[in-house]
């Protein structure tokens, strides 16, 4: 039997999604040694099965500095990765279905005015002139002309490939079984195949990152959800913008080949490894799609899928240093909205690994914000069990 392979490096990364892979690439560009372990194939989980929206519009204001940084990275994607990943700045249009929706979009434009998103409100006759393909339920919307879309199945793996070309050691199909810290070095082990030692560890394990954090006394209240996604057969081109809906609901975009990618609602999580779309959810999605986009009335859905995404109660990620363990940095819980900001999150993690700080504001994403919830959960778990007598039947 062959002995376990042992490596020492500057930074170990767990998770080869867009955040972990972009962190690996950024670290190599800084000249640091990197070993990345991914349980499956890089970019095959939420980073590769998401909708593909590359938007800043609609994000919490706390995320906009990160989103603006990511916007610059996306603009240089082809030079950075050697592929454009079908990225285009097609524009992102958030649909209003009521006057209160329009008022909400107006408030968001005011709140985000410091970030120069260039939001433009469109309604009335102008909406019908510019968007004859929209159903009558839409009364207006907000356009961010520089937002866009890309193919996550191309972009996310491309970050890992670029990191590998730059000298990162990337180990796919290496599930992490053990993580430890001796006060100076982290040890990350994958079965009897690989053991990595490094003074810095980046926890970018997506929906599975909570298990790693808990090894160091941090248990964020993260939960998993499966997005519900579908794509139609190619249909004649009728829209160029990527679409969302104010207040939540359907989102969709039409790709160059004519297919329309649709998302909205929640699929079924079968177990820790698998998820799928469900019939009732797809039927509800189709109803919304036809209501907003009558051109899809006779289009056939040719494929549906799900995924596994990590969420935190406030729908904000955890991005920053561990509160318990020096040298440990977290980047997870992007709540199904990490595709656009992922490359910037990776660069921030690389800066934290090298310098211990980043100029991009990330205080809102500190893991400490869940300390009270963790304390309550711990106290609840320590309460003695009380049995209540059964009521007479």
CSV table of C-alpha atoms in Angstrom, one decimal:
chain,number,residue,atom,x,y,z
A,1,UNK,CA,0.0,0.0,0.0
A,2,UNK,CA,1.3,3.4,-1.0
A,3,UNK,CA,2.0,5.9,1.8
A,4,UNK,CA,0.0,9.1,2.2
A,5,UNK,CA,1.3,12.0,0.1
A,6,UNK,CA,2.4,14.9,2.3
A,7,UNK,CA,2.7,18.5,1.1
A,8,UNK,CA,3.6,21.8,2.8
A,9,UNK,CA,2.5,25.0,1.3
A,10,UNK,CA,1.8,28.7,2.2
A,11,UNK,CA,-2.0,28.5,2.0
A,12,UNK,CA,-4.3,25.5,1.9
A,13,UNK,CA,-7.8,25.9,0.5
A,14,UNK,CA,-10.8,23.7,1.0
A,15,UNK,CA,-13.3,24.1,-1.8
A,16,UNK,CA,-12.8,24.6,-5.5
A,17,UNK,CA,-15.9,26.7,-6.4
A,18,UNK,CA,-15.5,30.2,-7.8
A,19,UNK,CA,-14.5,31.6,-4.4
A,20,UNK,CA,-11.8,29.1,-3.6
A,21,UNK,CA,-10.5,28.9,-7.1
A,22,UNK,CA,-10.3,32.6,-7.6
A,23,UNK,CA,-8.5,32.8,-4.2
A,24,UNK,CA,-6.0,30.3,-5.4
A,25,UNK,CA,-5.4,32.2,-8.6
A,26,UNK,CA,-5.0,35.5,-6.7
A,27,UNK,CA,-2.5,33.9,-4.3
A,28,UNK,CA,-0.4,32.5,-7.1
A,29,UNK,CA,-0.4,35.9,-8.7
A,30,UNK,CA,1.0,37.2,-5.4
A,31,UNK,CA,3.7,34.5,-5.5
A,32,UNK,CA,2.4,32.3,-2.7
A,33,UNK,CA,2.3,28.5,-2.7
A,34,UNK,CA,-1.2,27.1,-2.8
A,35,UNK,CA,-2.8,23.6,-2.4
A,36,UNK,CA,-6.5,23.4,-3.1
A,37,UNK,CA,-8.7,20.3,-2.3
A,38,UNK,CA,-12.1,19.8,-3.9
A,39,UNK,CA,-14.4,17.0,-3.0
A,40,UNK,CA,-15.7,16.7,-6.6
A,41,UNK,CA,-14.7,18.6,-9.7
A,42,UNK,CA,-13.9,22.3,-9.4
A,43,UNK,CA,-16.9,24.4,-10.2
A,44,UNK,CA,-19.3,21.4,-10.2
A,45,UNK,CA,-21.4,22.4,-7.2
A,46,UNK,CA,-23.3,25.7,-6.7
A,47,UNK,CA,-20.7,27.7,-8.6
A,48,UNK,CA,-21.4,25.6,-11.8
A,49,UNK,CA,-25.1,25.0,-11.6
A,50,UNK,CA,-26.4,28.5,-10.7
A,51,UNK,CA,-28.4,30.8,-13.0
A,52,UNK,CA,-25.4,32.7,-14.4
A,53,UNK,CA,-26.6,36.2,-13.5
A,54,UNK,CA,-23.7,38.6,-13.1
A,55,UNK,CA,-25.5,41.5,-11.4
A,56,UNK,CA,-24.8,44.2,-8.9
A,57,UNK,CA,-28.4,45.6,-8.9
A,58,UNK,CA,-30.5,44.5,-6.0
A,59,UNK,CA,-27.7,43.4,-3.7
A,60,UNK,CA,-27.6,44.7,-0.2
A,61,UNK,CA,-25.7,47.9,0.0
A,62,UNK,CA,-23.2,46.1,2.3
A,63,UNK,CA,-22.2,43.9,-0.7
A,64,UNK,CA,-21.8,46.7,-3.2
A,65,UNK,CA,-18.1,47.5,-2.6
A,66,UNK,CA,-17.4,43.8,-3.2
A,67,UNK,CA,-19.7,43.7,-6.2
A,68,UNK,CA,-18.0,46.8,-7.7
A,69,UNK,CA,-14.6,45.1,-7.2
A,70,UNK,CA,-15.9,42.0,-8.9
A,71,UNK,CA,-17.3,44.1,-11.8
A,72,UNK,CA,-13.8,45.2,-12.6
A,73,UNK,CA,-12.6,41.6,-12.5
A,74,UNK,CA,-15.4,40.4,-14.8
A,75,UNK,CA,-14.4,43.1,-17.3
A,76,UNK,CA,-10.9,41.5,-17.6
A,77,UNK,CA,-12.1,37.9,-17.5
A,78,UNK,CA,-10.8,36.8,-20.9
A,79,UNK,CA,-7.3,38.1,-20.2
A,80,UNK,CA,-7.4,36.6,-16.7
A,81,UNK,CA,-8.7,33.1,-17.5
A,82,UNK,CA,-8.1,32.7,-21.2
A,83,UNK,CA,-11.8,32.4,-21.9
A,84,UNK,CA,-14.7,34.9,-21.7
A,85,UNK,CA,-17.0,32.2,-20.3
A,86,UNK,CA,-19.8,33.6,-22.5
A,87,UNK,CA,-19.8,36.7,-20.3
A,88,UNK,CA,-21.6,39.7,-21.8
A,89,UNK,CA,-22.8,43.0,-20.3
A,90,UNK,CA,-26.3,42.5,-21.6
A,91,UNK,CA,-28.0,44.6,-18.9
A,92,UNK,CA,-30.0,43.4,-16.0
A,93,UNK,CA,-33.7,44.5,-15.7
A,94,UNK,CA,-35.5,44.1,-12.5
A,95,UNK,CA,-39.3,44.0,-13.2
A,96,UNK,CA,-41.9,45.8,-11.1
A,97,UNK,CA,-45.4,44.3,-11.0
A,98,UNK,CA,-47.0,47.1,-9.0
A,99,UNK,CA,-46.6,50.7,-8.1
A,100,UNK,CA,-45.2,49.7,-4.7
A,101,UNK,CA,-42.6,47.7,-6.6
A,102,UNK,CA,-41.6,50.8,-8.5
A,103,UNK,CA,-41.4,52.8,-5.3
A,104,UNK,CA,-39.1,50.1,-3.9
A,105,UNK,CA,-36.9,50.2,-6.9
A,106,UNK,CA,-36.7,54.0,-6.6
A,107,UNK,CA,-35.7,53.7,-3.0
A,108,UNK,CA,-32.9,51.2,-3.9
A,109,UNK,CA,-31.6,53.6,-6.6
A,110,UNK,CA,-31.3,56.3,-3.9
A,111,UNK,CA,-29.7,53.9,-1.4
A,112,UNK,CA,-27.1,52.7,-3.9
A,113,UNK,CA,-26.4,56.1,-5.4
A,114,UNK,CA,-22.8,56.3,-4.0
A,115,UNK,CA,-21.8,53.3,-6.1
A,116,UNK,CA,-22.6,54.6,-9.5
A,117,UNK,CA,-24.6,51.6,-10.8
A,118,UNK,CA,-26.2,53.8,-13.4
A,119,UNK,CA,-29.7,52.5,-12.6
A,120,UNK,CA,-32.5,53.7,-14.9
A,121,UNK,CA,-36.2,53.4,-14.1
A,122,UNK,CA,-38.4,52.6,-17.0
A,123,UNK,CA,-42.2,52.6,-17.0
A,124,UNK,CA,-45.4,53.5,-18.9
A,125,UNK,CA,-45.3,54.0,-22.7
A,126,UNK,CA,-41.5,53.8,-22.7
A,127,UNK,CA,-41.6,50.3,-21.2
A,128,UNK,CA,-44.0,49.1,-23.8
A,129,UNK,CA,-41.9,50.6,-26.6
A,130,UNK,CA,-38.6,49.2,-25.3
A,131,UNK,CA,-40.0,45.8,-24.1
A,132,UNK,CA,-42.9,44.7,-26.3
A,133,UNK,CA,-42.1,41.2,-25.2
A,134,UNK,CA,-43.1,41.8,-21.6
A,135,UNK,CA,-46.5,40.6,-20.4
A,136,UNK,CA,-49.0,43.1,-19.1
A,137,UNK,CA,-48.3,42.2,-15.5
A,138,UNK,CA,-45.1,44.2,-15.7
A,139,UNK,CA,-45.7,47.9,-15.0
A,140,UNK,CA,-42.1,49.0,-15.1
A,141,UNK,CA,-38.6,48.2,-13.8
A,142,UNK,CA,-35.1,49.2,-13.2
A,143,UNK,CA,-32.3,48.7,-15.7
A,144,UNK,CA,-28.6,48.3,-14.8
A,145,UNK,CA,-27.1,48.5,-18.3
A,146,UNK,CA,-23.6,47.3,-17.3
A,147,UNK,CA,-24.7,44.2,-15.4
A,148,UNK,CA,-24.9,41.0,-17.4
A,149,UNK,CA,-24.7,37.2,-17.6
A,150,UNK,CA,-22.3,34.3,-18.2
A,151,UNK,CA,-22.1,30.6,-18.4
A,152,UNK,CA,-21.3,29.2,-14.9
A,153,UNK,CA,-20.4,25.8,-16.3
A,154,UNK,CA,-17.5,27.5,-18.2
A,155,UNK,CA,-16.5,30.3,-15.9
A,156,UNK,CA,-16.2,28.5,-12.5
A,157,UNK,CA,-14.0,25.6,-13.7
A,158,UNK,CA,-11.9,28.2,-15.7
A,159,UNK,CA,-10.8,29.9,-12.5
A,160,UNK,CA,-9.4,26.6,-11.2
A,161,UNK,CA,-7.7,25.8,-14.5
A,162,UNK,CA,-6.1,29.3,-14.5
A,163,UNK,CA,-5.0,28.8,-10.9
A,164,UNK,CA,-3.4,25.5,-11.9
A,165,UNK,CA,-1.7,27.0,-14.9
A,166,UNK,CA,-0.3,29.7,-12.5
A,167,UNK,CA,1.2,27.0,-10.3
A,168,UNK,CA,-1.5,26.1,-7.8
A,169,UNK,CA,-1.7,22.4,-6.9
A,170,UNK,CA,-5.3,21.5,-7.4
A,171,UNK,CA,-6.6,18.1,-6.1
A,172,UNK,CA,-10.1,17.2,-7.4
A,173,UNK,CA,-12.1,14.3,-5.9
A,174,UNK,CA,-10.2,14.8,-2.6
A,175,UNK,CA,-12.9,15.0,0.1
A,176,UNK,CA,-11.5,16.5,3.3
A,177,UNK,CA,-11.9,14.0,6.2
A,178,UNK,CA,-9.9,15.8,8.9
A,179,UNK,CA,-8.8,19.3,9.7
A,180,UNK,CA,-6.6,20.2,12.7
A,181,UNK,CA,-4.5,23.0,14.0
A,182,UNK,CA,-1.5,22.7,16.3
A,183,UNK,CA,-1.1,26.3,17.1
A,184,UNK,CA,1.2,27.0,14.2
A,185,UNK,CA,0.2,24.9,11.3
A,186,UNK,CA,-3.0,23.6,9.9
A,187,UNK,CA,-3.3,19.9,8.8
A,188,UNK,CA,-5.8,19.0,6.1
A,189,UNK,CA,-6.2,15.3,5.3
A,190,UNK,CA,-8.0,13.5,2.5
A,191,UNK,CA,-8.3,9.8,3.3
A,192,UNK,CA,-5.1,7.9,2.9
A,193,UNK,CA,-4.2,9.9,-0.2
A,194,UNK,CA,-3.1,13.3,0.8
A,195,UNK,CA,-2.1,15.4,3.9
A,196,UNK,CA,-1.4,19.1,3.5
A,197,UNK,CA,0.2,21.4,6.1
A,198,UNK,CA,0.0,25.1,5.9
A,199,UNK,CA,0.1,28.1,8.3
A,200,UNK,CA,-3.0,29.6,6.6
A,201,UNK,CA,-6.3,27.8,5.7
A,202,UNK,CA,-9.1,29.2,3.6
A,203,UNK,CA,-12.5,27.6,4.2
A,204,UNK,CA,-14.4,27.9,0.9
A,205,UNK,CA,-16.4,24.7,1.1
A,206,UNK,CA,-19.7,26.1,0.2
A,207,UNK,CA,-22.7,24.5,1.8
A,208,UNK,CA,-20.3,22.1,3.7
A,209,UNK,CA,-18.2,24.9,5.1
A,210,UNK,CA,-20.0,24.9,8.4
A,211,UNK,CA,-18.6,21.5,9.3
A,212,UNK,CA,-15.1,22.9,8.9
A,213,UNK,CA,-15.9,26.0,10.9
A,214,UNK,CA,-17.3,23.9,13.7
A,215,UNK,CA,-14.0,22.1,14.1
A,216,UNK,CA,-12.6,25.4,15.4
A,217,UNK,CA,-15.4,26.3,17.7
A,218,UNK,CA,-17.5,28.3,15.2
A,219,UNK,CA,-20.9,26.9,14.2
A,220,UNK,CA,-22.7,29.4,12.0
A,221,UNK,CA,-26.5,28.8,11.6
A,222,UNK,CA,-26.1,27.8,8.0
A,223,UNK,CA,-28.6,25.8,6.1
A,224,UNK,CA,-28.8,24.4,2.6
A,225,UNK,CA,-31.3,25.0,-0.2
A,226,UNK,CA,-31.5,23.7,-3.7
A,227,UNK,CA,-32.3,26.2,-6.5
A,228,UNK,CA,-34.8,25.2,-9.1
A,229,UNK,CA,-33.5,25.7,-12.6
A,230,UNK,CA,-34.7,24.9,-16.1
A,231,UNK,CA,-33.8,25.7,-19.7
A,232,UNK,CA,-36.0,25.8,-22.8
A,233,UNK,CA,-35.3,24.7,-26.3
A,234,UNK,CA,-33.9,27.5,-28.6
A,235,UNK,CA,-36.5,30.0,-29.5
A,236,UNK,CA,-36.3,33.1,-31.7
A,237,UNK,CA,-34.5,35.9,-29.9
A,238,UNK,CA,-36.8,38.4,-28.2
A,239,UNK,CA,-34.9,39.9,-25.3
A,240,UNK,CA,-31.3,40.8,-24.5
A,241,UNK,CA,-31.5,41.7,-20.8
A,242,UNK,CA,-31.1,39.3,-17.9
A,243,UNK,CA,-34.3,39.6,-15.9
A,244,UNK,CA,-35.3,39.5,-12.2
A,245,UNK,CA,-38.4,40.5,-10.3
A,246,UNK,CA,-38.6,43.0,-7.5
A,247,UNK,CA,-39.6,41.2,-4.3
A,248,UNK,CA,-38.4,37.8,-5.6
A,249,UNK,CA,-39.7,35.2,-8.0
A,250,UNK,CA,-38.7,34.2,-11.4
A,251,UNK,CA,-35.4,35.2,-13.1
A,252,UNK,CA,-34.4,34.4,-16.7
A,253,UNK,CA,-32.0,35.2,-19.5
A,254,UNK,CA,-31.7,34.2,-23.2
A,255,UNK,CA,-28.4,32.9,-24.4
A,256,UNK,CA,-26.9,33.4,-27.9
A,257,UNK,CA,-28.2,30.0,-29.1
A,258,UNK,CA,-31.8,31.1,-28.2
A,259,UNK,CA,-32.4,28.9,-25.1
A,260,UNK,CA,-34.0,30.7,-22.2
A,261,UNK,CA,-32.5,29.8,-18.8
A,262,UNK,CA,-35.1,30.1,-16.0
A,263,UNK,CA,-34.9,29.9,-12.2
A,264,UNK,CA,-37.1,30.5,-9.2
A,265,UNK,CA,-38.4,28.6,-6.3
A,266,UNK,CA,-36.7,25.7,-4.4
A,267,UNK,CA,-36.0,22.2,-5.6
A,268,UNK,CA,-35.7,19.0,-3.5
A,269,UNK,CA,-32.6,18.1,-1.6
A,270,UNK,CA,-32.3,14.3,-1.7
A,271,UNK,CA,-29.2,14.1,0.5
A,272,UNK,CA,-25.9,15.8,1.1
A,273,UNK,CA,-24.8,15.0,-2.4
A,274,UNK,CA,-27.9,15.2,-4.6
A,275,UNK,CA,-30.8,17.5,-5.4
A,276,UNK,CA,-33.3,17.8,-8.2
A,277,UNK,CA,-36.1,19.9,-9.5
A,278,UNK,CA,-39.7,18.9,-8.7
A,279,UNK,CA,-42.7,18.8,-11.0
A,280,UNK,CA,-44.9,21.2,-9.0
A,281,UNK,CA,-42.1,23.7,-8.8
A,282,UNK,CA,-41.4,23.6,-12.5
A,283,UNK,CA,-45.1,24.0,-13.3
A,284,UNK,CA,-45.2,27.1,-11.0
A,285,UNK,CA,-42.1,28.4,-12.7
A,286,UNK,CA,-43.7,27.9,-16.1
A,287,UNK,CA,-46.8,29.9,-15.1
A,288,UNK,CA,-44.7,32.8,-14.0
A,289,UNK,CA,-42.6,32.7,-17.1
A,290,UNK,CA,-45.6,32.8,-19.5
A,291,UNK,CA,-47.2,35.6,-17.4
A,292,UNK,CA,-44.1,37.8,-17.8
A,293,UNK,CA,-42.8,36.5,-21.2
A,294,UNK,CA,-45.7,35.4,-23.4
A,295,UNK,CA,-43.2,34.4,-26.1
A,296,UNK,CA,-42.5,31.3,-24.0
A,297,UNK,CA,-46.1,30.0,-24.1
A,298,UNK,CA,-45.3,27.2,-26.5
A,299,UNK,CA,-41.6,26.7,-25.7
A,300,UNK,CA,-40.5,23.3,-24.5
A,301,UNK,CA,-38.5,22.9,-21.3
A,302,UNK,CA,-35.6,20.5,-22.3
A,303,UNK,CA,-33.8,20.2,-19.0
A,304,UNK,CA,-34.2,20.9,-15.3
A,305,UNK,CA,-31.7,20.7,-12.4
A,306,UNK,CA,-30.9,21.7,-8.9
A,307,UNK,CA,-27.9,22.2,-6.7
A,308,UNK,CA,-26.8,22.7,-3.1
A,309,UNK,CA,-26.3,26.3,-1.9
A,310,UNK,CA,-25.4,27.5,1.6
A,311,UNK,CA,-27.6,30.2,3.3
A,312,UNK,CA,-27.3,32.1,6.5
A,313,UNK,CA,-30.4,33.7,8.2
A,314,UNK,CA,-29.5,37.3,7.1
A,315,UNK,CA,-28.7,36.2,3.6
A,316,UNK,CA,-25.2,37.7,3.9
A,317,UNK,CA,-22.1,35.6,3.5
A,318,UNK,CA,-19.4,34.9,6.0
A,319,UNK,CA,-16.2,36.4,4.7
A,320,UNK,CA,-13.3,37.2,6.8
A,321,UNK,CA,-11.1,35.9,9.7
A,322,UNK,CA,-12.0,33.2,12.2
A,323,UNK,CA,-12.8,34.6,15.6
A,324,UNK,CA,-11.1,31.6,17.3
A,325,UNK,CA,-8.1,30.5,15.2
A,326,UNK,CA,-5.4,32.8,13.7
A,327,UNK,CA,-4.6,31.9,10.1
A,328,UNK,CA,-8.1,30.6,9.4
A,329,UNK,CA,-10.3,32.6,7.0
A,330,UNK,CA,-13.8,31.9,5.9
A,331,UNK,CA,-15.6,32.5,2.6
A,332,UNK,CA,-19.0,30.8,2.4
A,333,UNK,CA,-22.8,31.2,2.7
A,334,UNK,CA,-23.4,33.3,-0.4
A,335,UNK,CA,-27.1,32.5,-0.5
A,336,UNK,CA,-27.3,31.6,-4.2
A,337,UNK,CA,-25.8,35.0,-5.1
A,338,UNK,CA,-22.1,34.3,-5.1
A,339,UNK,CA,-21.4,34.0,-8.8
A,340,UNK,CA,-20.9,37.7,-9.5
A,341,UNK,CA,-19.0,38.6,-6.3
A,342,UNK,CA,-17.1,35.3,-6.1
A,343,UNK,CA,-14.0,36.5,-7.9
A,344,UNK,CA,-13.8,39.6,-5.6
A,345,UNK,CA,-14.3,37.4,-2.5
A,346,UNK,CA,-11.5,35.2,-3.6
A,347,UNK,CA,-9.1,38.2,-4.0
A,348,UNK,CA,-10.1,39.5,-0.6
A,349,UNK,CA,-9.4,36.1,1.0
A,350,UNK,CA,-6.0,36.1,-0.8
A,351,UNK,CA,-5.2,39.6,0.7
A,352,UNK,CA,-6.3,38.4,4.2
A,353,UNK,CA,-4.0,35.3,3.8
A,354,UNK,CA,-1.0,37.4,2.8
A,355,UNK,CA,-1.6,40.7,4.7
A,356,UNK,CA,-4.2,39.9,7.4
A,357,UNK,CA,-6.4,42.8,6.0
A,358,UNK,CA,-8.1,44.0,2.9
A,359,UNK,CA,-9.1,47.5,1.8
A,360,UNK,CA,-12.5,46.1,0.6
A,361,UNK,CA,-15.1,46.6,3.4
A,362,UNK,CA,-16.1,43.2,4.8
A,363,UNK,CA,-17.1,44.0,8.4
A,364,UNK,CA,-20.8,43.2,7.7
A,365,UNK,CA,-19.8,39.6,6.8
A,366,UNK,CA,-17.9,38.8,10.1
A,367,UNK,CA,-18.7,35.4,11.6
A,368,UNK,CA,-18.9,37.1,15.0
A,369,UNK,CA,-22.4,38.4,14.1
A,370,UNK,CA,-23.7,34.9,15.0
A,371,UNK,CA,-22.1,34.7,18.4
A,372,UNK,CA,-25.4,35.3,20.2
A,373,UNK,CA,-27.2,32.7,18.2
A,374,UNK,CA,-24.4,30.2,18.8
A,375,UNK,CA,-24.6,30.9,22.5
A,376,UNK,CA,-28.3,30.4,22.6
A,377,UNK,CA,-28.0,27.1,20.6
A,378,UNK,CA,-25.4,25.9,23.1
A,379,UNK,CA,-27.5,26.8,26.1
A,380,UNK,CA,-30.5,25.1,24.6
A,381,UNK,CA,-28.5,21.9,23.9
A,382,UNK,CA,-27.4,21.9,27.6
A,383,UNK,CA,-30.9,22.2,29.0
A,384,UNK,CA,-32.1,19.0,30.8
A,385,UNK,CA,-34.7,17.1,28.8
A,386,UNK,CA,-38.2,17.5,30.2
A,387,UNK,CA,-40.8,14.9,29.4
A,388,UNK,CA,-44.4,16.1,29.2
A,389,UNK,CA,-47.0,13.6,30.2
A,390,UNK,CA,-49.2,12.4,27.3
A,391,UNK,CA,-52.7,13.8,27.2
A,392,UNK,CA,-55.5,11.2,27.8
A,393,UNK,CA,-57.1,10.0,24.6
